[in-house]
């Protein structure tokens, strides 16, 4: 089983770094793709982060594991492997690795996840991290989340396999949750209920109902998902505003 440092050493070579062309410590946002893998909408959000003066790190969870898109669609999107709890180990390792960089302000970190990536982030926020092996890593309790000030969750998976979806967040960053009106994986009512419960438990969450499908911001031909370029631009603008407000 990987330690956090070993996991980050595997993830780093396939992590795309976008940001201002300088070496000064800047706030950083770490982006985690959906179950379909690295897709062309993520650089749009990274560019928005750069415009806000942030560094962005787009983490590929599949390349280090030797997985291609077809494997991901058939095995990860179906829940057969790498469920959100284990993806949380990637999130935690990336937080620790990015925070250690000289060009990052470790006191101002945000995490952003799309669908499966949002599931992984939520699993991390709810994890006690008191036992070896939690989140699929040997030393989950050794990393600090003190610098994590924000979480952007774009149509996060909150279906039946997300068993921690109702557990209280033990770390409570300011969060914005994008709920897709026509999401085939959840109803608006279900998603709103889950995040209302988290607010009652002390989480600082704002929800935005986007008038689109699941993955509306991702160019895709996979029905019932439909790409909406105009709504994508609204989402990217909200993402930039979210970072500027942290």
mmCIF file of C-alpha atoms in Angstrom:
data_model
loop_
_atom_site.group_PDB
_atom_site.id
_atom_site.type_symbol
_atom_site.label_atom_id
_atom_site.label_comp_id
_atom_site.label_asym_id
_atom_site.label_seq_id
_atom_site.Cartn_x
_atom_site.Cartn_y
_atom_site.Cartn_z
ATOM 1 C CA UNK A 1 0.000 0.000 0.000
ATOM 2 C CA UNK A 2 1.339 3.434 -0.940
ATOM 3 C CA UNK A 3 2.306 6.082 1.560
ATOM 4 C CA UNK A 4 1.089 9.564 0.697
ATOM 5 C CA UNK A 5 4.560 10.503 -0.547
ATOM 6 C CA UNK A 6 4.716 7.409 -2.752
ATOM 7 C CA UNK A 7 1.248 8.103 -4.162
ATOM 8 C CA UNK A 8 2.175 11.698 -4.985
ATOM 9 C CA UNK A 9 5.417 10.541 -6.633
ATOM 10 C CA UNK A 10 3.255 8.423 -8.963
ATOM 11 C CA UNK A 11 0.730 11.180 -9.652
ATOM 12 C CA UNK A 12 3.141 14.077 -10.148
ATOM 13 C CA UNK A 13 4.614 13.092 -13.563
ATOM 14 C CA UNK A 14 1.126 13.175 -15.107
ATOM 15 C CA UNK A 15 -0.065 16.303 -13.293
ATOM 16 C CA UNK A 16 -0.541 19.387 -15.467
ATOM 17 C CA UNK A 17 0.555 22.630 -13.810
ATOM 18 C CA UNK A 18 -0.962 25.927 -14.935
ATOM 19 C CA UNK A 19 -0.307 29.289 -13.345
ATOM 20 C CA UNK A 20 1.438 32.656 -13.392
ATOM 21 C CA UNK A 21 4.957 32.548 -14.806
ATOM 22 C CA UNK A 22 6.824 33.232 -11.584
ATOM 23 C CA UNK A 23 8.177 31.380 -8.570
ATOM 24 C CA UNK A 24 6.420 33.287 -5.799
ATOM 25 C CA UNK A 25 4.208 31.367 -3.374
ATOM 26 C CA UNK A 26 0.648 31.562 -4.669
ATOM 27 C CA UNK A 27 -2.617 29.933 -3.648
ATOM 28 C CA UNK A 28 -3.249 26.653 -5.423
ATOM 29 C CA UNK A 29 -6.273 24.717 -6.600
ATOM 30 C CA UNK A 30 -6.040 20.996 -7.336
ATOM 31 C CA UNK A 31 -8.419 19.633 -9.997
ATOM 32 C CA UNK A 32 -9.688 16.033 -10.055
ATOM 33 C CA UNK A 33 -11.359 14.668 -13.190
ATOM 34 C CA UNK A 34 -14.517 12.610 -13.442
ATOM 35 C CA UNK A 35 -14.711 8.873 -14.039
ATOM 36 C CA UNK A 36 -14.070 9.355 -17.765
ATOM 37 C CA UNK A 37 -10.573 10.672 -17.097
ATOM 38 C CA UNK A 38 -8.759 13.778 -18.290
ATOM 39 C CA UNK A 39 -11.082 15.780 -20.539
ATOM 40 C CA UNK A 40 -10.795 19.104 -22.431
ATOM 41 C CA UNK A 41 -12.972 21.151 -20.085
ATOM 42 C CA UNK A 42 -10.503 20.993 -17.194
ATOM 43 C CA UNK A 43 -7.945 23.360 -18.798
ATOM 44 C CA UNK A 44 -10.721 25.976 -19.022
ATOM 45 C CA UNK A 45 -11.018 25.939 -15.250
ATOM 46 C CA UNK A 46 -7.243 25.913 -14.832
ATOM 47 C CA UNK A 47 -7.013 29.022 -17.025
ATOM 48 C CA UNK A 48 -9.652 30.720 -14.867
ATOM 49 C CA UNK A 49 -7.590 29.899 -11.789
ATOM 50 C CA UNK A 50 -4.513 31.435 -13.400
ATOM 51 C CA UNK A 51 -6.529 34.571 -14.212
ATOM 52 C CA UNK A 52 -7.393 34.805 -10.526
ATOM 53 C CA UNK A 53 -3.690 34.614 -9.607
ATOM 54 C CA UNK A 54 -3.793 30.977 -8.520
ATOM 55 C CA UNK A 55 -1.731 27.972 -9.547
ATOM 56 C CA UNK A 56 -3.762 25.047 -10.834
ATOM 57 C CA UNK A 57 -2.770 21.382 -10.736
ATOM 58 C CA UNK A 58 -4.807 18.981 -12.888
ATOM 59 C CA UNK A 59 -4.224 15.496 -11.474
ATOM 60 C CA UNK A 60 -4.548 12.421 -13.697
ATOM 61 C CA UNK A 61 -5.529 9.468 -11.501
ATOM 62 C CA UNK A 62 -5.471 6.973 -14.377
ATOM 63 C CA UNK A 63 -2.154 7.300 -16.209
ATOM 64 C CA UNK A 64 -0.079 6.205 -13.166
ATOM 65 C CA UNK A 65 -2.294 3.134 -12.902
ATOM 66 C CA UNK A 66 -1.875 2.319 -16.596
ATOM 67 C CA UNK A 67 -5.557 2.830 -17.356
ATOM 68 C CA UNK A 68 -6.977 4.247 -20.564
ATOM 69 C CA UNK A 69 -10.343 5.842 -21.181
ATOM 70 C CA UNK A 70 -12.124 2.650 -22.241
ATOM 71 C CA UNK A 71 -11.005 0.841 -19.108
ATOM 72 C CA UNK A 72 -12.134 3.788 -17.006
ATOM 73 C CA UNK A 73 -15.565 3.922 -18.629
ATOM 74 C CA UNK A 74 -16.142 0.203 -18.165
ATOM 75 C CA UNK A 75 -14.571 -0.268 -14.721
ATOM 76 C CA UNK A 76 -14.481 3.041 -12.817
ATOM 77 C CA UNK A 77 -17.710 4.605 -14.092
ATOM 78 C CA UNK A 78 -19.541 1.391 -13.193
ATOM 79 C CA UNK A 79 -18.093 1.340 -9.684
ATOM 80 C CA UNK A 80 -16.163 -1.897 -10.207
ATOM 81 C CA UNK A 81 -12.869 -0.345 -9.104
ATOM 82 C CA UNK A 82 -11.405 2.866 -7.634
ATOM 83 C CA UNK A 83 -14.474 4.011 -5.759
ATOM 84 C CA UNK A 84 -14.540 7.398 -4.090
ATOM 85 C CA UNK A 85 -12.943 6.216 -0.836
ATOM 86 C CA UNK A 86 -9.797 5.124 -2.666
ATOM 87 C CA UNK A 87 -9.822 8.210 -4.895
ATOM 88 C CA UNK A 88 -9.699 10.201 -1.668
ATOM 89 C CA UNK A 89 -6.146 8.926 -1.219
ATOM 90 C CA UNK A 90 -5.161 10.633 -4.469
ATOM 91 C CA UNK A 91 -6.767 13.848 -3.243
ATOM 92 C CA UNK A 92 -4.947 13.736 0.082
ATOM 93 C CA UNK A 93 -1.600 12.864 -1.505
ATOM 94 C CA UNK A 94 -1.953 15.747 -3.957
ATOM 95 C CA UNK A 95 -2.803 18.178 -1.149
ATOM 96 C CA UNK A 96 0.322 17.131 0.736
ATOM 97 C CA UNK A 97 2.523 17.217 -2.368
ATOM 98 C CA UNK A 98 1.276 20.546 -3.713
ATOM 99 C CA UNK A 99 1.425 22.172 -0.278
ATOM 100 C CA UNK A 100 5.135 21.318 -0.019
ATOM 101 C CA UNK A 101 6.055 23.259 -3.163
ATOM 102 C CA UNK A 102 8.011 26.498 -2.777
ATOM 103 C CA UNK A 103 5.800 28.205 -5.366
ATOM 104 C CA UNK A 104 2.595 27.440 -3.444
ATOM 105 C CA UNK A 105 1.070 29.230 -0.460
ATOM 106 C CA UNK A 106 0.228 26.198 1.677
ATOM 107 C CA UNK A 107 -2.168 28.240 3.802
ATOM 108 C CA UNK A 108 -4.530 28.726 0.837
ATOM 109 C CA UNK A 109 -5.365 25.515 -0.980
ATOM 110 C CA UNK A 110 -8.583 24.601 -2.767
ATOM 111 C CA UNK A 111 -9.704 21.281 -4.213
ATOM 112 C CA UNK A 112 -12.060 20.890 -7.158
ATOM 113 C CA UNK A 113 -13.702 17.702 -8.347
ATOM 114 C CA UNK A 114 -16.018 16.765 -11.184
ATOM 115 C CA UNK A 115 -18.437 13.857 -10.601
ATOM 116 C CA UNK A 116 -16.175 10.999 -9.431
ATOM 117 C CA UNK A 117 -13.557 13.567 -8.419
ATOM 118 C CA UNK A 118 -16.111 15.313 -6.212
ATOM 119 C CA UNK A 119 -16.997 11.948 -4.677
ATOM 120 C CA UNK A 120 -13.345 11.430 -3.757
ATOM 121 C CA UNK A 121 -13.110 14.880 -2.177
ATOM 122 C CA UNK A 122 -16.229 14.299 -0.088
ATOM 123 C CA UNK A 123 -14.879 10.941 1.095
ATOM 124 C CA UNK A 124 -11.700 12.668 2.253
ATOM 125 C CA UNK A 125 -13.569 15.432 4.076
ATOM 126 C CA UNK A 126 -15.595 12.839 5.986
ATOM 127 C CA UNK A 127 -12.760 10.401 6.735
ATOM 128 C CA UNK A 128 -11.575 10.114 10.369
ATOM 129 C CA UNK A 129 -8.068 9.190 9.142
ATOM 130 C CA UNK A 130 -7.280 7.366 12.378
ATOM 131 C CA UNK A 131 -6.465 3.924 10.958
ATOM 132 C CA UNK A 132 -3.729 2.736 8.585
ATOM 133 C CA UNK A 133 -5.175 1.964 5.167
ATOM 134 C CA UNK A 134 -7.914 4.596 5.191
ATOM 135 C CA UNK A 135 -8.449 6.131 1.762
ATOM 136 C CA UNK A 136 -6.250 3.415 0.291
ATOM 137 C CA UNK A 137 -2.989 4.818 1.687
ATOM 138 C CA UNK A 138 -0.811 3.698 4.584
ATOM 139 C CA UNK A 139 -0.558 7.000 6.429
ATOM 140 C CA UNK A 140 -3.699 9.034 5.802
ATOM 141 C CA UNK A 141 -3.527 10.587 9.258
ATOM 142 C CA UNK A 142 -0.110 12.141 8.674
ATOM 143 C CA UNK A 143 -1.275 14.943 6.363
ATOM 144 C CA UNK A 144 -2.855 18.207 7.447
ATOM 145 C CA UNK A 145 -5.958 19.720 5.864
ATOM 146 C CA UNK A 146 -5.509 23.012 7.717
ATOM 147 C CA UNK A 147 -4.577 24.871 4.543
ATOM 148 C CA UNK A 148 -7.575 23.596 2.546
ATOM 149 C CA UNK A 149 -9.874 26.605 2.459
ATOM 150 C CA UNK A 150 -12.198 25.738 -0.418
ATOM 151 C CA UNK A 151 -13.884 22.860 -2.250
ATOM 152 C CA UNK A 152 -15.587 23.142 -5.655
ATOM 153 C CA UNK A 153 -17.805 20.123 -6.285
ATOM 154 C CA UNK A 154 -19.224 19.927 -9.799
ATOM 155 C CA UNK A 155 -22.182 17.509 -10.020
ATOM 156 C CA UNK A 156 -20.490 15.205 -7.476
ATOM 157 C CA UNK A 157 -21.576 11.601 -7.427
ATOM 158 C CA UNK A 158 -23.916 11.149 -4.448
ATOM 159 C CA UNK A 159 -25.564 7.867 -5.443
ATOM 160 C CA UNK A 160 -25.900 4.655 -3.453
ATOM 161 C CA UNK A 161 -22.232 3.671 -3.786
ATOM 162 C CA UNK A 162 -21.176 6.949 -2.126
ATOM 163 C CA UNK A 163 -21.653 5.496 1.332
ATOM 164 C CA UNK A 164 -20.052 8.497 3.069
ATOM 165 C CA UNK A 165 -22.291 11.053 1.360
ATOM 166 C CA UNK A 166 -24.250 11.731 4.544
ATOM 167 C CA UNK A 167 -21.403 11.463 7.037
ATOM 168 C CA UNK A 168 -20.434 14.828 8.572
ATOM 169 C CA UNK A 169 -17.400 16.533 7.102
ATOM 170 C CA UNK A 170 -14.641 16.537 9.691
ATOM 171 C CA UNK A 171 -12.867 19.307 7.805
ATOM 172 C CA UNK A 172 -15.224 22.020 6.649
ATOM 173 C CA UNK A 173 -13.805 24.290 3.943
ATOM 174 C CA UNK A 174 -16.039 26.776 2.191
ATOM 175 C CA UNK A 175 -17.692 24.814 -0.611
ATOM 176 C CA UNK A 176 -19.666 25.482 -3.759
ATOM 177 C CA UNK A 177 -21.648 22.587 -5.167
ATOM 178 C CA UNK A 178 -22.886 22.550 -8.762
ATOM 179 C CA UNK A 179 -26.098 20.522 -9.052
ATOM 180 C CA UNK A 180 -27.170 19.725 -12.604
ATOM 181 C CA UNK A 181 -30.903 20.118 -13.103
ATOM 182 C CA UNK A 182 -31.095 17.124 -15.475
ATOM 183 C CA UNK A 183 -28.488 14.909 -13.819
ATOM 184 C CA UNK A 184 -29.263 11.271 -14.574
ATOM 185 C CA UNK A 185 -27.294 10.126 -11.514
ATOM 186 C CA UNK A 186 -29.255 12.059 -8.901
ATOM 187 C CA UNK A 187 -32.353 14.154 -8.552
ATOM 188 C CA UNK A 188 -32.075 17.774 -7.523
ATOM 189 C CA UNK A 189 -34.153 16.918 -4.460
ATOM 190 C CA UNK A 190 -31.726 14.191 -3.381
ATOM 191 C CA UNK A 191 -28.646 16.355 -3.886
ATOM 192 C CA UNK A 192 -30.197 19.352 -2.120
ATOM 193 C CA UNK A 193 -31.213 17.150 0.818
ATOM 194 C CA UNK A 194 -27.682 15.802 1.187
ATOM 195 C CA UNK A 195 -26.056 19.228 1.151
ATOM 196 C CA UNK A 196 -28.725 20.755 3.378
ATOM 197 C CA UNK A 197 -27.894 18.050 5.923
ATOM 198 C CA UNK A 198 -24.197 18.935 5.636
ATOM 199 C CA UNK A 199 -25.041 22.582 6.288
ATOM 200 C CA UNK A 200 -26.967 21.543 9.397
ATOM 201 C CA UNK A 201 -23.809 19.716 10.501
ATOM 202 C CA UNK A 202 -21.815 22.937 10.243
ATOM 203 C CA UNK A 203 -20.470 22.819 6.684
ATOM 204 C CA UNK A 204 -20.250 26.088 4.758
ATOM 205 C CA UNK A 205 -21.876 25.132 1.454
ATOM 206 C CA UNK A 206 -23.487 27.125 -1.330
ATOM 207 C CA UNK A 207 -25.361 25.228 -4.030
ATOM 208 C CA UNK A 208 -25.989 26.344 -7.601
ATOM 209 C CA UNK A 209 -28.496 24.546 -9.781
ATOM 210 C CA UNK A 210 -27.148 24.584 -13.331
ATOM 211 C CA UNK A 211 -29.776 24.146 -16.026
ATOM 212 C CA UNK A 212 -28.035 21.294 -17.786
ATOM 213 C CA UNK A 213 -27.184 17.605 -17.662
ATOM 214 C CA UNK A 214 -24.477 15.772 -15.781
ATOM 215 C CA UNK A 215 -21.130 16.785 -17.353
ATOM 216 C CA UNK A 216 -22.729 19.722 -19.183
ATOM 217 C CA UNK A 217 -19.307 21.396 -19.328
ATOM 218 C CA UNK A 218 -17.547 18.414 -20.924
ATOM 219 C CA UNK A 219 -17.569 17.974 -24.707
ATOM 220 C CA UNK A 220 -19.145 14.555 -24.994
ATOM 221 C CA UNK A 221 -21.422 12.593 -27.257
ATOM 222 C CA UNK A 222 -22.465 10.164 -24.535
ATOM 223 C CA UNK A 223 -26.200 10.475 -23.995
ATOM 224 C CA UNK A 224 -28.016 11.407 -21.829
ATOM 225 C CA UNK A 225 -25.232 13.929 -21.175
ATOM 226 C CA UNK A 226 -25.239 17.017 -23.408
ATOM 227 C CA UNK A 227 -22.530 19.630 -23.702
ATOM 228 C CA UNK A 228 -23.726 23.202 -23.150
ATOM 229 C CA UNK A 229 -20.984 25.691 -24.135
ATOM 230 C CA UNK A 230 -22.868 28.747 -22.827
ATOM 231 C CA UNK A 231 -23.556 27.133 -19.451
ATOM 232 C CA UNK A 232 -19.934 26.009 -19.348
ATOM 233 C CA UNK A 233 -18.785 29.614 -19.534
ATOM 234 C CA UNK A 234 -21.100 30.520 -16.663
ATOM 235 C CA UNK A 235 -19.666 27.669 -14.594
ATOM 236 C CA UNK A 236 -16.081 28.669 -15.364
ATOM 237 C CA UNK A 237 -16.902 32.253 -14.343
ATOM 238 C CA UNK A 238 -18.411 31.058 -11.072
ATOM 239 C CA UNK A 239 -15.323 28.942 -10.446
ATOM 240 C CA UNK A 240 -13.047 31.950 -10.879
ATOM 241 C CA UNK A 241 -15.269 34.050 -8.620
ATOM 242 C CA UNK A 242 -15.234 31.264 -6.022
ATOM 243 C CA UNK A 243 -11.434 31.240 -5.937
ATOM 244 C CA UNK A 244 -11.235 35.030 -5.767
ATOM 245 C CA UNK A 245 -13.576 34.949 -2.777
ATOM 246 C CA UNK A 246 -11.533 32.520 -0.686
#
